[in-house]
Amino acid sequence: MPTAIKHHTRCIICGSTDIMPYLSLGNMALANSFATKQHLTKPAKKYPLGMTYCHACHLSQLTHTVNPKNLFQTYAYFSSTSPQLVAHFSAYAKDLWRLFPTLARGLVVDVGSNDGILLVPLKKRGSRVLGVDPAKNVAAAAAQAGIHTMTKFFTPTLAQIIINKYGQANIISANNVFAHTPDIHLFMTAVKRLLCPGGIFVFEVKYLGDLIGKNEFDTIYHEHVFSYILHPLVTLLGKYAMQIFDVHHVDTHGGSLRIFASHIPLPFAISPSVSTYLQKEIRAGYTDLTTYTRYAQKPPAVKKKLLALLTSLKQKNKRIAAYGASAKGSTLLQYCGIDTNFIDFVVDTTPYKIGKYMPGTHIPIVDARQWKKHPPDYILLLAWNFSDSIIKREAWFGRRGGKFILPIPAVGVV
Ligand code: DWN
């Protein structure tokens, strides 16, 4: 089995050795490594989880990265489990057809296509679509939805195979995968080869500006090799004679950027949004290490407040459960040391996760029926990014006196 973990002493994007660690969340089990019953007796493999800042290109990257073969060949996350995400990607497909109708009619390759959450609405609108995702179990769900997926990692070799069979792509999309790829240069070489002249490379990434601004430290886990601001992405694409020409903020996953790029010379005008974001990032201090070292004091404050709240509730014999067996939930629970001493179970609607146990803390994951049979007094919203819709859909719980605990951006009870 290839080496599981790699410690980085250089910036992966620009190669500088002038990188400085600024946050450590401790040793953690992989955020989507849900344990089965027979694994409960074995201690979970844990890896250091921390961030470094590059003084040269302003990139935040993990101190240690895990071999993607250990993370993505069977995957626990099915994007379409969350109705809000299905709606988001349906609107995304509509936007692509509205903004680039001629390109959208051609071949669209979605890298990290998961269960086809973007390709299904694109295909319905008339796009020729192809998925790329190494997770065979999730690709099988895409196939059920009528989407063909090449179950490989995205490499220049795979790009050539796609070109030989389908031709170059008019649009390459990559959503919640561009931050997951340690060998981002291999990925970019593949994009450069596969994207047709005049085509667009559009990708969504969790925005570090929101992570810092809204204290979303639980979105740091080993799958997220990079936590991006726009500055290092400009540097990265420039290395491949590509340029960003538009940036939109979107609400997914606590706040993300949707970024549009193409080959130089650009076939599109550069939107003012690009310089606006770059200037905002400088003003906000995101190109200055002190912003990150100052931010590093916030996670311990959340841990202290959340543990104090849960401890006081347990002292009053309150029953507490959690909602959303999310990757971010794995980070939050492990970092705060919250296990079955506090939380009886985690509710989730993902069939793959039900009956398994949270990574590292081994809290059982149950389906919605179970918690309705034995409702707790409090429910900790691990999927806080969907809190509005969850609280609305589970209003019955509030009506019977149940309370929701929101951990992020600040600990509170609603
Ligand atoms: O990059 C990634 C981000 C973008 O998505 C992946 N590495 C994995 C994933 O992270 P996550 O697991 O933190 O994402 P979610 O979408 O916040 O996870 C929500 C969890 O809650 C899922 O397991 C589905 C579940 N859920 C549910 O059971 N009922 C969600 C909703 C909205 C619901 O109503």
Coordinates of C-alpha atoms and ligand atoms in Angstrom, one line a residue:
M1 CA 0.0 0.0 0.0
P2 CA 1.5 3.4 -0.9
T3 CA 2.8 5.6 2.0
A4 CA -0.2 6.8 3.9
I5 CA 1.0 10.2 5.0
K6 CA 3.4 12.9 3.7
H7 CA 4.8 15.8 5.7
H8 CA 5.3 18.9 3.6
T9 CA 8.2 21.3 4.0
R10 CA 7.5 23.2 0.8
C11 CA 4.4 25.0 -0.6
I12 CA 2.8 22.5 -3.0
I13 CA 1.7 25.3 -5.4
C14 CA 4.8 27.5 -5.6
G15 CA 7.5 25.3 -4.1
S16 CA 8.6 27.9 -1.6
T17 CA 10.2 26.6 1.7
D18 CA 9.0 29.8 3.4
I19 CA 6.0 28.2 4.9
M20 CA 4.9 28.5 8.5
P21 CA 2.6 26.2 10.5
Y22 CA -0.2 28.3 12.2
L23 CA -2.9 25.9 13.4
S24 CA -2.8 22.3 14.8
L25 CA -6.0 20.4 15.6
G26 CA -4.2 17.4 16.9
N27 CA -4.1 13.8 15.6
M28 CA -7.3 12.7 13.9
A29 CA -9.0 9.8 12.3
L30 CA -9.8 10.5 8.6
A31 CA -13.1 12.5 8.5
N32 CA -15.0 10.0 6.3
S33 CA -13.5 6.8 7.7
F34 CA -16.7 5.6 9.3
A35 CA -16.1 2.6 11.5
T36 CA -18.0 -0.7 11.2
K37 CA -18.9 -2.7 14.3
Q38 CA -16.0 -5.1 13.8
H39 CA -13.6 -2.2 13.6
L40 CA -14.7 -0.7 17.0
T41 CA -12.2 -2.9 18.9
K42 CA -9.3 -1.7 16.7
P43 CA -7.8 1.8 17.5
A44 CA -8.5 4.1 14.6
K45 CA -5.5 5.2 12.5
K46 CA -4.9 8.9 13.3
Y47 CA -2.9 11.5 11.4
P48 CA -1.7 15.0 12.3
L49 CA -4.1 17.7 11.2
G50 CA -2.7 21.2 10.9
M51 CA -2.3 24.1 8.5
T52 CA 0.7 26.0 7.1
Y53 CA 0.8 29.4 5.4
C54 CA 3.1 30.2 2.5
H55 CA 4.7 33.6 2.6
A56 CA 5.3 33.5 -1.1
C57 CA 1.9 32.7 -2.7
H58 CA -0.3 33.0 0.4
L59 CA -1.5 29.4 0.2
S60 CA -2.9 27.6 3.2
Q61 CA -2.2 23.9 3.0
L62 CA -2.2 20.9 5.4
T63 CA 1.0 20.1 7.2
H64 CA 0.5 16.4 6.4
T65 CA -1.4 15.0 3.4
V66 CA -2.9 11.5 3.2
N67 CA -2.5 9.4 0.0
P68 CA -5.7 10.0 -2.0
K69 CA -5.8 6.3 -2.7
N70 CA -6.6 5.9 1.0
L71 CA -9.4 8.5 0.8
F72 CA -11.3 8.4 -2.4
Q73 CA -11.5 4.9 -3.9
T74 CA -14.5 4.1 -1.8
Y75 CA -16.3 7.2 -0.6
A76 CA -18.8 7.9 2.1
Y77 CA -20.1 11.2 0.8
F78 CA -23.1 11.2 -1.7
S79 CA -23.7 14.8 -2.6
S80 CA -27.3 14.3 -3.6
T81 CA -28.2 13.2 0.0
S82 CA -28.7 16.9 0.8
P83 CA -31.7 18.4 -1.0
Q84 CA -30.1 21.9 -0.7
L85 CA -27.0 20.7 -2.7
V86 CA -29.2 19.1 -5.4
A87 CA -30.9 22.5 -5.8
H88 CA -27.6 24.3 -5.8
F89 CA -26.2 22.2 -8.6
S90 CA -29.4 22.4 -10.6
A91 CA -29.1 26.2 -10.5
Y92 CA -25.4 25.8 -11.4
A93 CA -26.2 23.9 -14.5
K94 CA -28.8 26.6 -15.4
D95 CA -26.1 29.2 -14.9
L96 CA -23.6 27.5 -17.2
W97 CA -26.3 27.2 -20.0
R98 CA -27.2 30.9 -19.5
L99 CA -23.6 32.2 -19.5
F100 CA -22.0 29.8 -22.0
P101 CA -24.8 28.3 -24.2
T102 CA -22.6 27.3 -27.1
L103 CA -19.9 25.7 -24.9
A104 CA -22.6 23.9 -22.7
R105 CA -23.9 22.1 -25.8
G106 CA -20.6 20.3 -26.2
L107 CA -18.7 17.9 -24.0
V108 CA -18.7 18.8 -20.2
V109 CA -16.4 16.8 -18.1
D110 CA -17.0 17.0 -14.3
V111 CA -14.0 15.9 -12.3
G112 CA -15.0 14.6 -8.8
S113 CA -18.4 14.1 -10.3
N114 CA -19.6 12.1 -7.3
D115 CA -23.2 10.8 -7.9
G116 CA -23.8 13.0 -10.9
I117 CA -25.2 15.9 -8.9
L118 CA -24.1 18.5 -11.6
L119 CA -24.1 16.2 -14.7
V120 CA -27.7 15.1 -14.3
P121 CA -29.1 18.6 -14.7
L122 CA -26.6 19.4 -17.4
K123 CA -27.5 16.3 -19.4
K124 CA -31.2 17.2 -19.0
R125 CA -30.5 20.5 -20.6
G126 CA -28.7 18.9 -23.6
S127 CA -25.0 18.8 -22.6
R128 CA -22.8 15.8 -23.6
V129 CA -21.5 14.8 -20.1
L130 CA -18.8 12.6 -18.7
G131 CA -17.9 12.0 -15.1
V132 CA -14.5 11.4 -13.6
D133 CA -14.4 10.0 -10.0
P134 CA -12.2 7.2 -8.5
A135 CA -14.9 6.2 -6.1
K136 CA -16.6 3.2 -7.7
N137 CA -19.4 3.0 -5.1
V138 CA -20.4 6.6 -5.7
A139 CA -20.0 6.2 -9.5
A140 CA -22.5 3.3 -9.3
A141 CA -25.0 5.8 -7.9
A142 CA -24.2 8.1 -10.9
A143 CA -24.8 5.3 -13.3
Q144 CA -28.2 4.7 -11.7
A145 CA -28.9 8.4 -12.6
G146 CA -27.8 7.8 -16.2
I147 CA -24.3 9.3 -15.9
H148 CA -21.2 7.5 -17.2
T149 CA -18.1 7.9 -14.9
M150 CA -14.5 7.0 -15.6
T151 CA -13.5 5.7 -12.2
K152 CA -10.0 7.0 -12.2
F153 CA -8.0 9.9 -10.7
F154 CA -7.8 12.8 -13.1
T155 CA -4.3 12.7 -14.7
P156 CA -2.8 13.8 -18.0
T157 CA -3.0 10.1 -19.1
L158 CA -6.7 9.9 -18.4
A159 CA -7.2 13.3 -20.2
Q160 CA -5.6 11.8 -23.3
I161 CA -7.8 8.8 -23.1
I162 CA -10.8 11.1 -22.9
I163 CA -9.6 13.1 -25.9
N164 CA -9.0 10.0 -28.0
K165 CA -12.5 8.8 -27.2
Y166 CA -14.7 11.9 -26.9
G167 CA -12.5 14.8 -28.0
Q168 CA -11.5 17.8 -26.0
A169 CA -13.9 19.3 -23.4
N170 CA -15.7 22.6 -23.9
I171 CA -16.2 22.8 -20.1
I172 CA -14.3 21.1 -17.3
S173 CA -15.9 21.5 -13.9
A174 CA -14.4 20.5 -10.6
N175 CA -16.5 21.1 -7.5
N176 CA -15.2 20.3 -4.0
V177 CA -12.3 18.4 -5.5
F178 CA -9.7 21.1 -6.4
A179 CA -8.9 21.5 -2.7
H180 CA -8.7 17.7 -2.3
T181 CA -5.8 17.0 -4.7
P182 CA -2.3 16.9 -3.3
D183 CA -0.8 16.6 -6.8
I184 CA -2.5 19.7 -8.0
H185 CA 0.1 20.2 -10.7
L186 CA -0.7 16.8 -12.3
F187 CA -4.4 17.9 -12.1
M188 CA -3.7 21.2 -13.8
T189 CA -1.6 19.5 -16.5
A190 CA -4.6 17.3 -17.2
V191 CA -6.9 20.4 -17.4
K192 CA -4.6 22.2 -19.7
R193 CA -4.5 19.2 -22.1
L194 CA -8.3 18.3 -22.0
L195 CA -9.8 21.8 -22.2
C196 CA -10.4 22.9 -25.8
P197 CA -9.3 26.4 -27.0
G198 CA -11.9 28.9 -25.9
G199 CA -13.3 26.4 -23.3
I200 CA -13.8 27.1 -19.6
F201 CA -12.5 25.5 -16.4
V202 CA -15.1 26.2 -13.7
F203 CA -14.5 25.0 -10.1
E204 CA -16.0 25.5 -6.6
V205 CA -13.9 25.5 -3.5
K206 CA -14.5 26.1 0.1
Y207 CA -13.5 29.7 0.7
L208 CA -10.8 30.3 3.4
G209 CA -12.3 33.8 3.8
D210 CA -15.5 32.2 5.2
L211 CA -13.6 29.7 7.3
I212 CA -11.7 32.5 9.1
G213 CA -14.5 35.0 9.1
K214 CA -17.1 32.5 10.4
N215 CA -14.8 30.3 12.5
E216 CA -15.5 27.2 10.4
F217 CA -12.4 25.3 11.6
D218 CA -14.3 22.0 11.4
T219 CA -14.1 22.2 7.6
I220 CA -10.4 21.4 8.0
Y221 CA -9.8 17.7 7.5
H222 CA -7.4 15.5 5.6
E223 CA -9.5 15.5 2.4
H224 CA -9.1 19.3 2.2
V225 CA -5.4 19.5 1.3
F226 CA -5.8 23.3 0.5
S227 CA -8.0 26.0 2.1
Y228 CA -8.0 28.6 -0.7
I229 CA -8.1 32.3 -1.0
L230 CA -8.0 33.6 -4.6
H231 CA -4.3 34.8 -4.5
P232 CA -2.6 31.3 -4.7
L233 CA -5.1 30.2 -7.3
V234 CA -4.1 33.1 -9.6
T235 CA -0.5 31.9 -9.1
L236 CA -1.3 28.3 -9.8
L237 CA -3.3 28.8 -13.0
G238 CA -0.7 31.2 -14.3
K239 CA 1.8 28.4 -14.2
Y240 CA -0.3 26.7 -16.8
A241 CA -0.9 29.7 -19.1
M242 CA -4.5 30.0 -17.7
Q243 CA -6.2 32.9 -16.1
I244 CA -9.2 33.5 -13.8
F245 CA -11.7 35.7 -15.5
D246 CA -14.7 35.6 -13.0
V247 CA -15.3 34.8 -9.3
H248 CA -18.7 34.3 -7.6
H249 CA -19.3 33.7 -3.9
V250 CA -21.8 30.8 -3.3
D251 CA -23.3 29.5 0.0
T252 CA -22.4 25.9 -0.1
H253 CA -20.4 24.3 2.8
G254 CA -20.4 27.5 4.8
G255 CA -19.2 29.7 2.0
S256 CA -17.4 28.8 -1.3
L257 CA -16.1 30.5 -4.4
R258 CA -17.1 29.5 -7.9
I259 CA -14.2 30.4 -10.1
F260 CA -14.1 30.6 -13.9
A261 CA -10.8 30.3 -15.9
S262 CA -9.6 29.7 -19.4
H263 CA -6.5 29.4 -21.5
I264 CA -4.4 32.6 -22.2
P265 CA -5.2 34.5 -24.4
L266 CA -8.5 34.7 -22.7
P267 CA -11.6 34.4 -24.9
F268 CA -13.6 36.3 -22.3
A269 CA -13.3 39.8 -20.7
I270 CA -12.0 39.7 -17.1
S271 CA -14.7 40.6 -14.6
P272 CA -14.0 43.3 -12.0
S273 CA -14.9 40.5 -9.5
V274 CA -11.3 39.2 -9.7
S275 CA -9.5 42.4 -8.7
T276 CA -12.3 43.0 -6.1
Y277 CA -11.6 39.7 -4.4
L278 CA -7.8 40.1 -4.5
Q279 CA -8.1 43.6 -3.0
K280 CA -10.6 42.4 -0.3
E281 CA -8.2 39.6 0.6
I282 CA -5.3 42.1 1.1
R283 CA -7.5 44.4 3.2
A284 CA -8.8 41.5 5.3
G285 CA -5.2 40.5 6.1
Y286 CA -5.5 37.1 4.3
T287 CA -2.0 37.7 2.8
D288 CA -0.5 38.2 6.2
L289 CA 0.6 35.4 8.5
T290 CA -0.5 37.3 11.6
T291 CA -4.2 36.9 10.6
Y292 CA -3.8 33.2 10.6
T293 CA -1.9 33.0 13.9
R294 CA -4.5 35.2 15.5
Y295 CA -7.3 33.0 14.1
A296 CA -5.6 29.9 15.6
Q297 CA -6.8 31.1 19.0
K298 CA -10.5 30.7 18.1
P299 CA -10.9 26.9 17.8
P300 CA -9.8 26.3 21.5
A301 CA -12.5 28.9 22.6
V302 CA -15.2 26.9 20.7
K303 CA -14.0 23.7 22.3
K304 CA -14.1 25.1 25.8
K305 CA -17.5 26.6 25.4
L306 CA -19.1 23.6 23.7
L307 CA -17.6 21.2 26.3
A308 CA -18.9 23.4 29.1
L309 CA -22.4 23.4 27.7
L310 CA -22.5 19.7 27.1
T311 CA -21.1 19.0 30.5
S312 CA -23.7 21.1 32.2
L313 CA -26.5 19.4 30.2
K314 CA -25.2 16.0 31.2
Q315 CA -25.1 17.1 34.9
K316 CA -28.8 17.8 34.5
N317 CA -29.3 14.3 33.1
K318 CA -30.2 15.7 29.6
R319 CA -30.1 13.3 26.6
I320 CA -28.0 14.7 23.8
A321 CA -27.7 13.4 20.2
A322 CA -26.3 15.0 17.0
Y323 CA -27.5 15.5 13.4
G324 CA -25.5 15.1 10.2
A325 CA -22.7 12.5 10.1
S326 CA -20.6 15.0 8.2
A327 CA -16.9 15.1 7.6
K328 CA -16.8 18.5 9.4
G329 CA -18.7 16.8 12.3
S330 CA -15.8 14.3 12.5
T331 CA -13.3 17.1 13.0
L332 CA -15.5 18.9 15.5
L333 CA -16.2 15.9 17.7
Q334 CA -12.6 14.6 17.6
Y335 CA -11.0 18.0 18.2
C336 CA -13.4 18.7 21.2
G337 CA -13.1 15.2 22.6
I338 CA -16.9 14.7 22.3
D339 CA -17.8 11.0 22.2
T340 CA -20.5 8.7 23.6
N341 CA -19.9 10.2 27.1
F342 CA -21.9 13.1 25.7
I343 CA -23.6 12.1 22.5
D344 CA -25.9 9.0 22.3
F345 CA -26.1 8.8 18.5
V346 CA -25.8 10.8 15.2
V347 CA -28.8 11.0 12.8
D348 CA -28.1 10.8 9.1
T349 CA -30.0 9.9 6.0
T350 CA -27.1 8.5 4.0
P351 CA -27.6 4.7 3.6
Y352 CA -23.8 4.2 3.4
K353 CA -23.3 5.8 6.9
I354 CA -26.3 4.4 8.8
G355 CA -25.3 1.6 11.1
K356 CA -21.6 2.7 11.1
Y357 CA -19.8 4.8 13.7
M358 CA -18.3 8.3 13.6
P359 CA -14.6 8.3 12.9
G360 CA -12.4 8.4 16.0
T361 CA -15.2 8.9 18.5
H362 CA -17.3 5.8 17.5
I363 CA -20.6 7.4 18.1
P364 CA -23.3 5.3 16.4
I365 CA -25.0 6.6 13.3
V366 CA -28.8 6.0 13.1
D367 CA -31.5 6.7 10.6
A368 CA -34.2 9.3 11.1
R369 CA -36.8 6.8 12.4
Q370 CA -34.7 5.9 15.4
W371 CA -34.4 9.4 16.8
K372 CA -38.1 10.0 16.3
K373 CA -38.7 6.9 18.5
H374 CA -36.3 8.0 21.2
P375 CA -36.0 11.8 20.8
P376 CA -33.2 13.4 22.9
D377 CA -33.5 16.7 24.8
Y378 CA -30.9 18.4 22.7
I379 CA -29.5 17.8 19.2
L380 CA -26.0 19.1 18.2
L381 CA -26.1 20.2 14.6
L382 CA -22.9 18.8 13.0
A383 CA -24.3 19.8 9.6
W384 CA -24.7 23.4 10.7
N385 CA -24.4 24.5 7.1
F386 CA -27.9 23.1 6.6
S387 CA -29.3 24.2 10.0
D388 CA -32.2 26.3 8.6
S389 CA -33.6 23.5 6.5
I390 CA -33.0 20.8 9.2
I391 CA -34.6 22.9 12.0
K392 CA -37.5 23.6 9.7
R393 CA -38.0 20.0 8.6
E394 CA -37.6 18.7 12.2
A395 CA -39.9 21.4 13.7
W396 CA -41.7 18.6 15.5
F397 CA -38.6 18.3 17.7
G398 CA -38.8 21.9 18.7
R399 CA -42.5 21.7 19.3
R400 CA -42.0 18.9 21.8
G401 CA -39.5 21.1 23.7
G402 CA -36.3 19.8 22.0
K403 CA -33.5 22.3 21.6
F404 CA -30.8 22.5 18.8
I405 CA -27.2 23.3 19.6
L406 CA -25.3 25.2 16.9
P407 CA -21.5 24.9 17.3
I408 CA -20.4 27.2 14.4
P409 CA -19.8 30.1 14.0
A410 CA -20.4 30.4 17.8
V411 CA -21.8 27.9 20.3
G412 CA -25.5 28.6 20.9
V413 CA -28.9 26.9 21.7
V414 CA -31.9 27.6 19.5
Ligands
DWN1 O1 -15.4 18.4 0.4 C1 -16.4 17.8 1.0 C2 -17.5 18.6 1.4 C3 -17.8 19.7 0.4 O2 -18.7 17.8 1.6 C4 -16.4 16.4 1.2 N1 -15.0 16.2 1.7 C5 -17.3 15.8 2.1 C6 -18.5 16.7 2.4 O3 -18.3 17.3 3.7 P1 -19.4 17.1 4.8 O4 -19.6 15.6 5.0 O5 -19.1 17.9 6.0 O6 -20.7 17.7 4.0 P2 -22.1 18.0 4.4 O7 -22.9 18.1 3.1 O8 -22.2 19.1 5.4 O9 -22.7 16.6 5.2 C7 -24.0 16.7 5.6 C8 -24.3 15.3 6.2 O10 -25.6 15.5 6.8 C9 -24.4 14.3 5.1 O11 -24.0 13.0 5.7 C10 -25.9 14.2 4.8 C11 -26.5 14.5 6.1 N2 -27.8 15.2 6.0 C12 -28.9 14.5 6.5 O12 -28.8 13.4 7.0 N3 -30.1 15.1 6.3 C13 -27.9 16.4 5.5 C14 -29.1 17.0 5.4 C15 -29.3 18.4 4.8 C16 -30.3 16.3 5.8 O13 -31.4 16.8 5.7

